[in-house]
Coordinates of C-alpha atoms and ligand atoms in Angstrom, one line a residue:
M18 CA -10.8 -31.5 -5.7
T19 CA -12.3 -28.5 -3.9
D20 CA -9.7 -25.9 -2.6
D21 CA -9.6 -24.8 1.0
V22 CA -9.4 -21.2 -0.1
V23 CA -9.9 -19.1 -3.1
V24 CA -8.2 -15.7 -3.0
V25 CA -9.7 -13.0 -5.2
G26 CA -7.0 -10.6 -6.4
A27 CA -3.3 -11.2 -7.2
G28 CA -1.9 -7.9 -6.0
I29 CA 0.5 -7.7 -3.2
V30 CA -2.2 -8.3 -0.6
G31 CA -3.7 -11.4 -2.3
A32 CA -0.2 -12.7 -3.0
A33 CA 0.7 -12.3 0.7
C34 CA -2.4 -14.1 1.8
A35 CA -1.9 -17.0 -0.6
R36 CA 1.6 -17.4 0.5
A37 CA 0.8 -17.4 4.2
L38 CA -2.2 -19.8 3.8
A39 CA -0.4 -22.2 1.4
R40 CA 2.6 -22.4 3.7
R41 CA 0.3 -23.6 6.4
G42 CA -0.7 -26.5 4.3
L43 CA -3.9 -25.1 2.8
A44 CA -5.0 -25.7 -0.8
V45 CA -5.2 -22.3 -2.3
T46 CA -6.2 -20.9 -5.7
V47 CA -5.6 -17.2 -6.6
L48 CA -7.8 -15.6 -9.2
D49 CA -7.2 -12.3 -11.0
R50 CA -9.2 -10.8 -13.8
G51 CA -5.9 -9.2 -15.1
G52 CA -2.4 -10.4 -14.7
A53 CA -0.5 -10.9 -11.5
A54 CA 0.3 -7.6 -9.7
S55 CA -1.4 -5.7 -12.5
G56 CA -3.7 -3.5 -10.3
T57 CA -2.7 -0.8 -7.9
T58 CA 0.4 -2.8 -6.9
A59 CA 1.8 -1.9 -10.3
H60 CA 1.0 1.8 -9.9
G61 CA 2.3 2.6 -6.4
E62 CA 5.7 3.6 -5.2
G63 CA 7.4 1.1 -2.9
N64 CA 7.8 3.1 0.2
L65 CA 7.8 1.1 3.5
L66 CA 7.1 4.0 5.9
V67 CA 6.6 4.4 9.6
S68 CA 7.3 8.1 9.3
D69 CA 3.9 9.1 7.9
K70 CA 1.8 7.2 10.4
E71 CA 0.0 8.7 13.5
P72 CA 0.4 6.7 16.7
G73 CA -2.4 4.0 16.6
P74 CA -3.1 0.6 15.1
E75 CA -1.8 1.4 11.6
L76 CA 1.5 2.5 13.0
V77 CA 1.7 -0.7 15.2
L78 CA 1.1 -2.7 12.0
A79 CA 3.7 -0.7 10.2
Q80 CA 6.3 -1.1 13.0
H81 CA 5.6 -4.9 12.8
A82 CA 6.0 -4.7 9.0
A83 CA 9.3 -2.8 9.3
R84 CA 10.7 -5.6 11.5
R85 CA 9.3 -8.4 9.3
W86 CA 10.5 -7.1 5.9
P87 CA 14.2 -7.8 6.2
T88 CA 13.5 -11.5 7.3
L89 CA 10.9 -11.9 4.6
V90 CA 13.3 -10.6 2.0
E91 CA 15.9 -13.2 3.2
E92 CA 13.3 -16.0 3.2
L93 CA 12.2 -15.2 -0.4
A94 CA 15.8 -14.9 -1.6
D95 CA 16.6 -18.3 -0.1
E96 CA 13.6 -19.9 -1.4
L97 CA 13.5 -18.5 -4.9
G98 CA 17.3 -18.4 -5.6
P99 CA 19.4 -15.8 -7.4
R100 CA 17.7 -16.3 -10.8
F101 CA 14.5 -14.8 -9.5
P102 CA 14.4 -10.9 -9.7
A103 CA 15.3 -9.2 -6.5
V104 CA 12.7 -7.3 -4.6
E105 CA 15.1 -4.4 -4.3
Y106 CA 14.6 -4.0 -0.6
D107 CA 16.6 -0.9 0.5
P108 CA 16.5 0.2 4.1
K109 CA 17.6 3.7 3.0
G110 CA 15.7 5.8 5.7
G111 CA 13.4 8.6 5.3
L112 CA 13.8 12.4 5.7
V113 CA 10.8 14.6 6.3
A114 CA 11.4 18.3 5.7
A115 CA 9.2 21.3 6.3
T116 CA 9.8 24.2 3.9
T117 CA 7.5 26.8 5.4
A118 CA 7.5 28.6 8.8
E119 CA 4.0 27.2 9.6
G120 CA 5.1 23.7 8.6
A121 CA 8.0 23.4 11.1
Q122 CA 6.2 23.1 14.5
P123 CA 3.5 20.6 13.4
L124 CA 6.3 18.4 12.0
R125 CA 8.2 18.5 15.3
D126 CA 5.1 17.8 17.3
F127 CA 4.1 14.9 15.1
A128 CA 7.6 13.4 15.5
A129 CA 7.4 13.8 19.3
R130 CA 4.2 11.9 19.3
Q131 CA 5.7 9.2 17.2
R132 CA 8.7 8.9 19.5
G133 CA 6.2 8.3 22.4
A134 CA 5.0 5.3 20.3
G135 CA 8.5 3.8 19.9
V136 CA 9.3 5.3 16.4
D137 CA 13.0 6.3 15.8
A138 CA 12.3 9.9 14.8
R139 CA 15.3 12.1 15.1
E140 CA 15.0 15.9 14.8
I141 CA 18.0 17.2 12.9
D142 CA 19.3 20.6 12.0
V143 CA 19.7 22.0 8.5
A144 CA 23.4 21.2 8.4
R145 CA 22.7 17.5 9.1
A146 CA 19.8 17.4 6.7
L147 CA 22.1 18.8 4.0
E148 CA 24.8 16.2 4.9
L149 CA 22.1 13.5 4.3
E150 CA 20.7 15.1 1.2
P151 CA 23.1 17.7 -0.3
A152 CA 20.7 18.8 -3.1
L153 CA 17.9 19.7 -0.5
N154 CA 16.6 23.2 -0.3
P155 CA 18.9 24.9 2.3
G156 CA 16.0 27.1 3.3
L157 CA 14.1 24.2 5.0
T158 CA 12.6 25.1 8.4
A159 CA 12.6 21.7 10.2
A160 CA 13.7 18.2 9.4
V161 CA 13.2 14.8 11.0
W162 CA 15.2 11.7 10.1
Y163 CA 13.5 8.3 10.2
P164 CA 16.1 5.4 9.9
E165 CA 13.4 2.7 9.9
D166 CA 11.9 3.8 6.6
A167 CA 12.7 1.6 3.6
Q168 CA 11.6 0.7 0.1
V169 CA 11.0 -2.2 -2.2
Q170 CA 10.1 -2.7 -5.9
P171 CA 6.3 -3.5 -5.5
V172 CA 5.7 -5.7 -8.6
A173 CA 8.9 -7.7 -7.9
A174 CA 7.8 -8.1 -4.2
A175 CA 4.3 -9.3 -5.2
E176 CA 5.6 -11.7 -7.9
A177 CA 8.1 -13.1 -5.3
L178 CA 5.3 -13.7 -2.8
L179 CA 3.2 -15.4 -5.5
A180 CA 6.1 -17.5 -6.6
S181 CA 6.7 -18.6 -3.0
A182 CA 3.0 -19.3 -2.7
R183 CA 3.2 -21.5 -5.8
R184 CA 6.1 -23.4 -4.4
A185 CA 3.9 -24.1 -1.4
G186 CA 1.3 -25.6 -3.7
A187 CA -0.9 -22.6 -4.5
R188 CA -2.4 -22.2 -8.1
V189 CA -2.6 -18.8 -9.7
R190 CA -5.1 -18.2 -12.5
T191 CA -5.0 -14.9 -14.3
G192 CA -7.6 -13.6 -16.8
V193 CA -10.4 -15.0 -14.6
E194 CA -13.0 -12.4 -13.4
V195 CA -15.1 -13.1 -10.3
T196 CA -18.7 -12.3 -11.0
G197 CA -20.6 -13.7 -8.0
A198 CA -20.6 -16.0 -5.0
L199 CA -21.5 -19.7 -4.8
R200 CA -23.7 -20.1 -1.7
H201 CA -24.9 -22.9 0.5
G202 CA -27.5 -21.2 2.6
D203 CA -25.8 -18.2 4.1
R204 CA -22.3 -19.6 3.6
V205 CA -20.1 -18.6 0.8
V206 CA -18.7 -21.8 -0.7
G207 CA -16.8 -20.5 -3.7
V208 CA -17.1 -18.0 -6.5
R209 CA -18.7 -17.7 -9.9
T210 CA -16.3 -16.5 -12.5
S211 CA -15.9 -15.7 -16.2
A212 CA -14.3 -19.2 -16.5
G213 CA -16.9 -21.1 -14.6
D214 CA -17.6 -21.9 -11.0
V215 CA -14.8 -22.3 -8.5
P216 CA -16.0 -24.1 -5.4
A217 CA -13.9 -23.5 -2.2
G218 CA -14.1 -23.9 1.6
A219 CA -13.6 -20.2 2.0
V220 CA -13.1 -17.0 -0.1
V221 CA -10.6 -14.3 0.7
L222 CA -11.5 -10.9 -0.9
A223 CA -8.3 -9.1 -1.8
A224 CA -9.3 -7.0 -4.7
G225 CA -7.7 -3.8 -3.7
P226 CA -9.7 -0.7 -4.7
W227 CA -12.2 -2.9 -6.5
S228 CA -13.0 -4.7 -3.2
G229 CA -16.2 -2.7 -2.8
V230 CA -17.4 -3.6 -6.2
V231 CA -16.5 -7.3 -5.8
A232 CA -18.0 -7.4 -2.4
A233 CA -21.3 -6.3 -3.9
R234 CA -21.1 -9.1 -6.5
L235 CA -20.6 -11.5 -3.5
G236 CA -23.7 -10.0 -1.8
V237 CA -22.1 -7.9 0.9
A238 CA -21.4 -4.2 1.5
L239 CA -17.8 -3.1 2.0
P240 CA -16.9 0.7 2.0
V241 CA -13.7 0.4 -0.1
R242 CA -13.4 3.2 -2.6
P243 CA -10.7 4.3 -5.1
R244 CA -8.5 7.2 -4.0
R245 CA -6.6 8.3 -7.1
G246 CA -2.9 9.2 -6.9
M247 CA -0.6 10.4 -9.7
V248 CA 3.2 10.1 -10.0
L249 CA 5.7 12.1 -12.2
V250 CA 8.9 10.5 -13.4
T251 CA 11.8 12.7 -14.7
T252 CA 14.5 11.8 -17.2
R253 CA 17.8 10.7 -15.7
M254 CA 19.2 13.5 -13.5
P255 CA 22.9 14.0 -12.4
H256 CA 21.7 14.7 -8.9
A257 CA 20.9 11.8 -6.6
V258 CA 18.3 11.8 -4.0
R259 CA 19.7 9.4 -1.5
H260 CA 16.8 8.7 0.8
K261 CA 13.0 8.9 0.8
V262 CA 12.4 12.6 1.1
Y263 CA 9.1 14.2 1.6
D264 CA 7.6 17.4 2.7
G265 CA 5.8 17.5 6.1
D266 CA 2.4 18.1 4.4
Y267 CA 2.3 14.5 3.3
V268 CA 1.3 13.4 6.8
G269 CA -1.9 15.5 6.8
A270 CA -2.7 14.2 3.3
T271 CA -2.6 10.5 4.2
Q272 CA -4.8 11.0 7.3
S273 CA -7.4 13.3 5.7
G274 CA -10.8 12.0 4.6
D275 CA -11.3 15.0 2.3
A276 CA -12.4 14.0 -1.1
A277 CA -10.9 17.0 -2.7
L278 CA -7.4 17.2 -4.2
Q279 CA -4.5 17.0 -1.8
T280 CA -0.9 16.9 -2.9
S281 CA 2.3 16.6 -1.1
S282 CA 5.7 15.8 -2.4
V283 CA 7.6 12.5 -2.0
V284 CA 10.8 12.5 -3.9
E285 CA 13.2 9.6 -4.6
S286 CA 15.9 8.6 -7.1
T287 CA 15.7 5.3 -8.8
A288 CA 18.7 3.1 -9.5
A289 CA 18.5 4.2 -13.2
G290 CA 18.9 7.9 -12.2
T291 CA 15.4 9.0 -12.9
V292 CA 13.5 10.9 -10.1
L293 CA 10.1 9.8 -9.0
I294 CA 7.8 12.5 -7.6
G295 CA 4.6 11.5 -5.9
S296 CA 1.8 12.0 -5.2
S297 CA -1.8 13.3 -5.1
R298 CA -4.9 12.1 -3.3
E299 CA -8.4 12.6 -4.8
Q300 CA -11.7 10.7 -4.6
V301 CA -13.0 10.8 -8.1
G302 CA -14.1 7.2 -8.6
F303 CA -12.2 5.2 -11.2
D304 CA -11.6 8.3 -13.4
D305 CA -8.2 7.5 -15.0
R306 CA -7.6 10.9 -16.8
L307 CA -4.4 12.5 -15.9
R308 CA -4.9 16.2 -14.9
A309 CA -2.3 18.8 -15.6
V310 CA -3.3 20.9 -12.6
V311 CA -2.6 18.1 -10.3
L312 CA 0.8 17.4 -11.9
R313 CA 1.7 21.1 -11.8
E314 CA 1.0 21.3 -8.1
M315 CA 3.0 18.2 -7.3
A316 CA 5.9 19.5 -9.4
A317 CA 5.9 22.9 -7.6
R318 CA 6.1 21.2 -4.2
A319 CA 9.0 18.9 -5.4
V320 CA 10.9 22.0 -6.6
R321 CA 10.5 23.6 -3.2
L322 CA 12.2 20.6 -1.6
F323 CA 14.8 20.1 -4.4
P324 CA 15.5 23.3 -6.3
F325 CA 17.5 21.3 -9.0
L326 CA 14.2 19.8 -10.2
A327 CA 13.2 23.1 -11.7
D328 CA 15.4 22.1 -14.7
A329 CA 14.0 18.5 -14.9
S330 CA 12.2 17.1 -17.9
V331 CA 9.3 14.8 -17.2
M332 CA 9.7 11.5 -19.0
R333 CA 6.3 10.1 -18.0
T334 CA 3.4 10.3 -15.6
Y335 CA 1.0 7.6 -14.4
L336 CA -1.8 7.1 -11.9
G337 CA -3.3 4.5 -9.7
F338 CA -6.2 3.9 -7.3
R339 CA -5.5 3.4 -3.6
P340 CA -8.0 1.2 -1.7
Y341 CA -9.6 3.7 0.7
V342 CA -11.7 3.0 3.8
P343 CA -13.2 5.9 5.7
D344 CA -11.3 5.3 8.9
H345 CA -8.0 4.7 7.0
L346 CA -7.4 1.3 8.4
P347 CA -7.0 -2.0 6.6
I348 CA -9.8 -4.6 6.8
V349 CA -8.4 -8.0 7.7
G350 CA -10.3 -11.0 9.0
P351 CA -13.5 -13.0 8.7
D352 CA -16.7 -11.3 7.7
P353 CA -19.1 -12.3 10.5
R354 CA -22.1 -11.4 8.3
T355 CA -21.2 -14.1 5.8
P356 CA -19.7 -17.4 6.9
G357 CA -16.9 -18.5 4.6
L358 CA -16.0 -15.0 3.5
W359 CA -12.7 -13.4 4.6
V360 CA -11.4 -9.9 3.8
A361 CA -7.9 -8.5 3.3
T362 CA -8.1 -5.0 1.8
G363 CA -8.3 -1.3 2.4
H364 CA -4.6 -0.5 2.8
E365 CA -4.9 2.8 1.0
G366 CA -1.4 4.2 0.5
A367 CA 0.4 1.7 2.6
G368 CA -0.5 -1.7 1.0
I369 CA 3.0 -2.4 -0.3
G370 CA 4.5 -2.0 3.2
L371 CA 1.6 -3.6 5.1
G372 CA 0.6 -6.3 2.6
P373 CA 2.9 -9.1 3.7
V374 CA 2.1 -8.8 7.4
S375 CA -1.6 -8.5 6.6
G376 CA -1.4 -11.8 4.7
E377 CA 0.2 -13.4 7.8
L378 CA -2.4 -11.8 10.1
L379 CA -5.2 -13.2 8.0
A380 CA -3.6 -16.7 7.9
D381 CA -3.1 -16.6 11.7
L382 CA -6.8 -15.8 12.2
F383 CA -7.9 -18.4 9.6
T384 CA -5.8 -21.2 11.2
G385 CA -6.5 -20.1 14.8
A386 CA -2.9 -19.2 15.5
E387 CA -2.0 -16.4 17.9
P388 CA -1.4 -13.2 15.8
E389 CA 1.6 -11.1 16.4
V390 CA -0.5 -7.9 16.4
D391 CA -3.9 -7.1 17.9
P392 CA -6.4 -7.9 15.0
A393 CA -9.3 -6.0 16.7
P394 CA -8.8 -2.6 15.0
F395 CA -8.8 -4.2 11.5
R396 CA -11.9 -6.4 11.9
V397 CA -14.7 -6.4 9.4
D398 CA -17.5 -5.7 11.9
R399 CA -16.2 -2.3 13.1
P400 CA -18.5 0.7 12.8
A401 CA -16.7 2.4 9.9
V402 CA -17.0 -0.7 7.8
L403 CA -20.5 -1.7 8.8
A404 CA -21.7 1.8 8.1
A405 CA -21.5 0.8 4.4
G406 CA -25.1 -0.4 4.6
S407 CA -26.4 -2.6 1.8
P408 CA -24.3 -3.8 -1.1
S409 CA -24.3 -1.6 -4.2
E410 CA -22.1 -1.9 -7.3
E411 CA -21.9 1.7 -8.3
P412 CA -22.3 2.6 -12.0
G413 CA -18.9 3.5 -13.5
E414 CA -16.9 2.1 -10.7
A415 CA -16.6 -1.4 -11.9
S416 CA -13.8 -1.0 -14.3
Ligands
FAD515 C1 0.2 6.7 -6.6 C2 0.3 5.7 -5.6 C3 1.4 5.6 -4.7 C4 1.5 4.6 -3.7 N1 2.6 4.5 -3.0 C5 2.7 3.5 -2.0 C6 3.9 3.4 -1.3 O1 4.9 4.1 -1.5 N2 3.9 2.4 -0.3 C7 2.9 1.6 -0.1 O2 3.0 0.8 0.8 N3 1.8 1.7 -0.8 C8 1.7 2.6 -1.8 N4 0.5 2.7 -2.5 C9 -0.6 1.9 -2.2 C10 -0.4 0.5 -2.7 O3 -0.1 0.5 -4.1 C11 -1.7 -0.3 -2.5 O4 -2.2 -0.2 -1.1 C12 -1.6 -1.7 -2.8 O5 -1.0 -1.9 -4.0 C13 -2.9 -2.5 -2.7 O6 -2.6 -3.9 -3.0 P1 -3.9 -4.9 -3.3 O7 -3.3 -6.2 -3.5 O8 -4.9 -4.6 -2.1 O9 -4.6 -4.3 -4.6 P2 -4.3 -4.4 -6.1 O10 -2.8 -4.4 -6.3 O11 -5.1 -3.5 -6.9 O12 -4.8 -5.9 -6.4 C14 -6.1 -6.2 -6.6 C15 -6.3 -7.2 -7.7 O13 -7.7 -7.6 -7.7 C16 -8.0 -7.8 -9.1 N5 -9.5 -7.8 -9.3 C17 -10.3 -6.7 -9.2 N6 -11.6 -7.1 -9.5 C18 -11.6 -8.4 -9.7 C19 -12.5 -9.4 -10.1 N7 -13.9 -9.1 -10.2 N8 -12.1 -10.7 -10.3 C20 -10.8 -11.1 -10.2 N9 -9.8 -10.2 -9.9 C21 -10.2 -8.9 -9.6 C22 -7.3 -6.7 -9.9 O14 -7.1 -7.1 -11.2 C23 -6.0 -6.6 -9.1 O15 -4.9 -7.2 -9.7 C24 0.4 3.7 -3.5 C25 -0.7 3.8 -4.4 C26 -0.8 4.7 -5.4 C27 -2.0 4.8 -6.3

């Protein structure tokens, strides 16, 4: 039997698409060349943030996601039962702090713009900030409290979405690499893979930072590129960081298109007592070498926020590749250049938070249902996406 849809990629975005499509009665197969949730989804942090987003379409999607996550977590727990690992959803809130005199006013201005867009962004004084986070640098110059920020465990969330998709009838095939498109005239009618042809009524491309490479194999151009990020993990520390805490510079780093290195500090404690310090942003292709200079800069920023980290020992470091699109917006919807091809990718540093609602948006568009957010800003045929020109699988970027 031919499936209605083949989803390429079993990261959180592919998992969310598969779940949303399968629950609407469509026959779905998910293909991944690795294991489930083995790509960027396994290398990110699990921040679900409204606090780092400028007013605009990405913030609207993030606000929708912030409302949707608690109900989704309940649905998944009900469906999968107590024996399935929890997704560790924690609506702990976020605290953004400036540590320099120059950083204070831009942070306040940013928060004021967000309040205008409906974000709960509360400017607080140093005493209140220290009440929330006793170990914070008392010399901070401005602080904003964002009660709507939360976190999940990304791999557990992707696996729960996939398990839910399976319960709705989806099949998940790992170790299967997509190498090309099956075509009938202009129309894509399935994929060629390392395990043979897989015909389908439609193909959803959800290959994260590899989406540009896979798109080229399918015969279309998509300007999705890897934006490398590194994370430091300390050994267990006696001090707890109770919320998501990051320096105000983070905002500038997420919005910048600069290919050069940018770092900002995002600090959080895990349940086990280790402290996670993220993260950097660089466009260096799929180069997976850890660089000491990047880690040093991240550590220095983290120590400015939390002086106790000066005595921390680093247990491990790791990196991942964010799926970057030049206008910093996800791509979700049909590709009008290629009938039968659908796209759900390009979430850069927000794919864990935005993945589930993106899957639901794609399924709404696929089935002709009324989407809960305006899909127009995320469409494939917007100028920043079409500017990609002709398909090219760049050497050295296919790994
Ligand atoms: C350091 C770092 C920190 C981050 N922190 C956060 C955060 O706090 N909050 C947040 O929301 N986001 C965060 N992100 C971003 C987030 O991790 C990504 O946006 C998200 O994981 C993207 O999910 P995806 O499903 O699109 O891609 P992926 O998880 O990469 O999934 C794509 C899948 O496609 C598969 N694939 C590729 N090519 C092929 C092929 N030819 N055939 C078959 N399968 C193929 C891959 O194996 C992979 O499993 C962070 C990212 C990094 C790097």
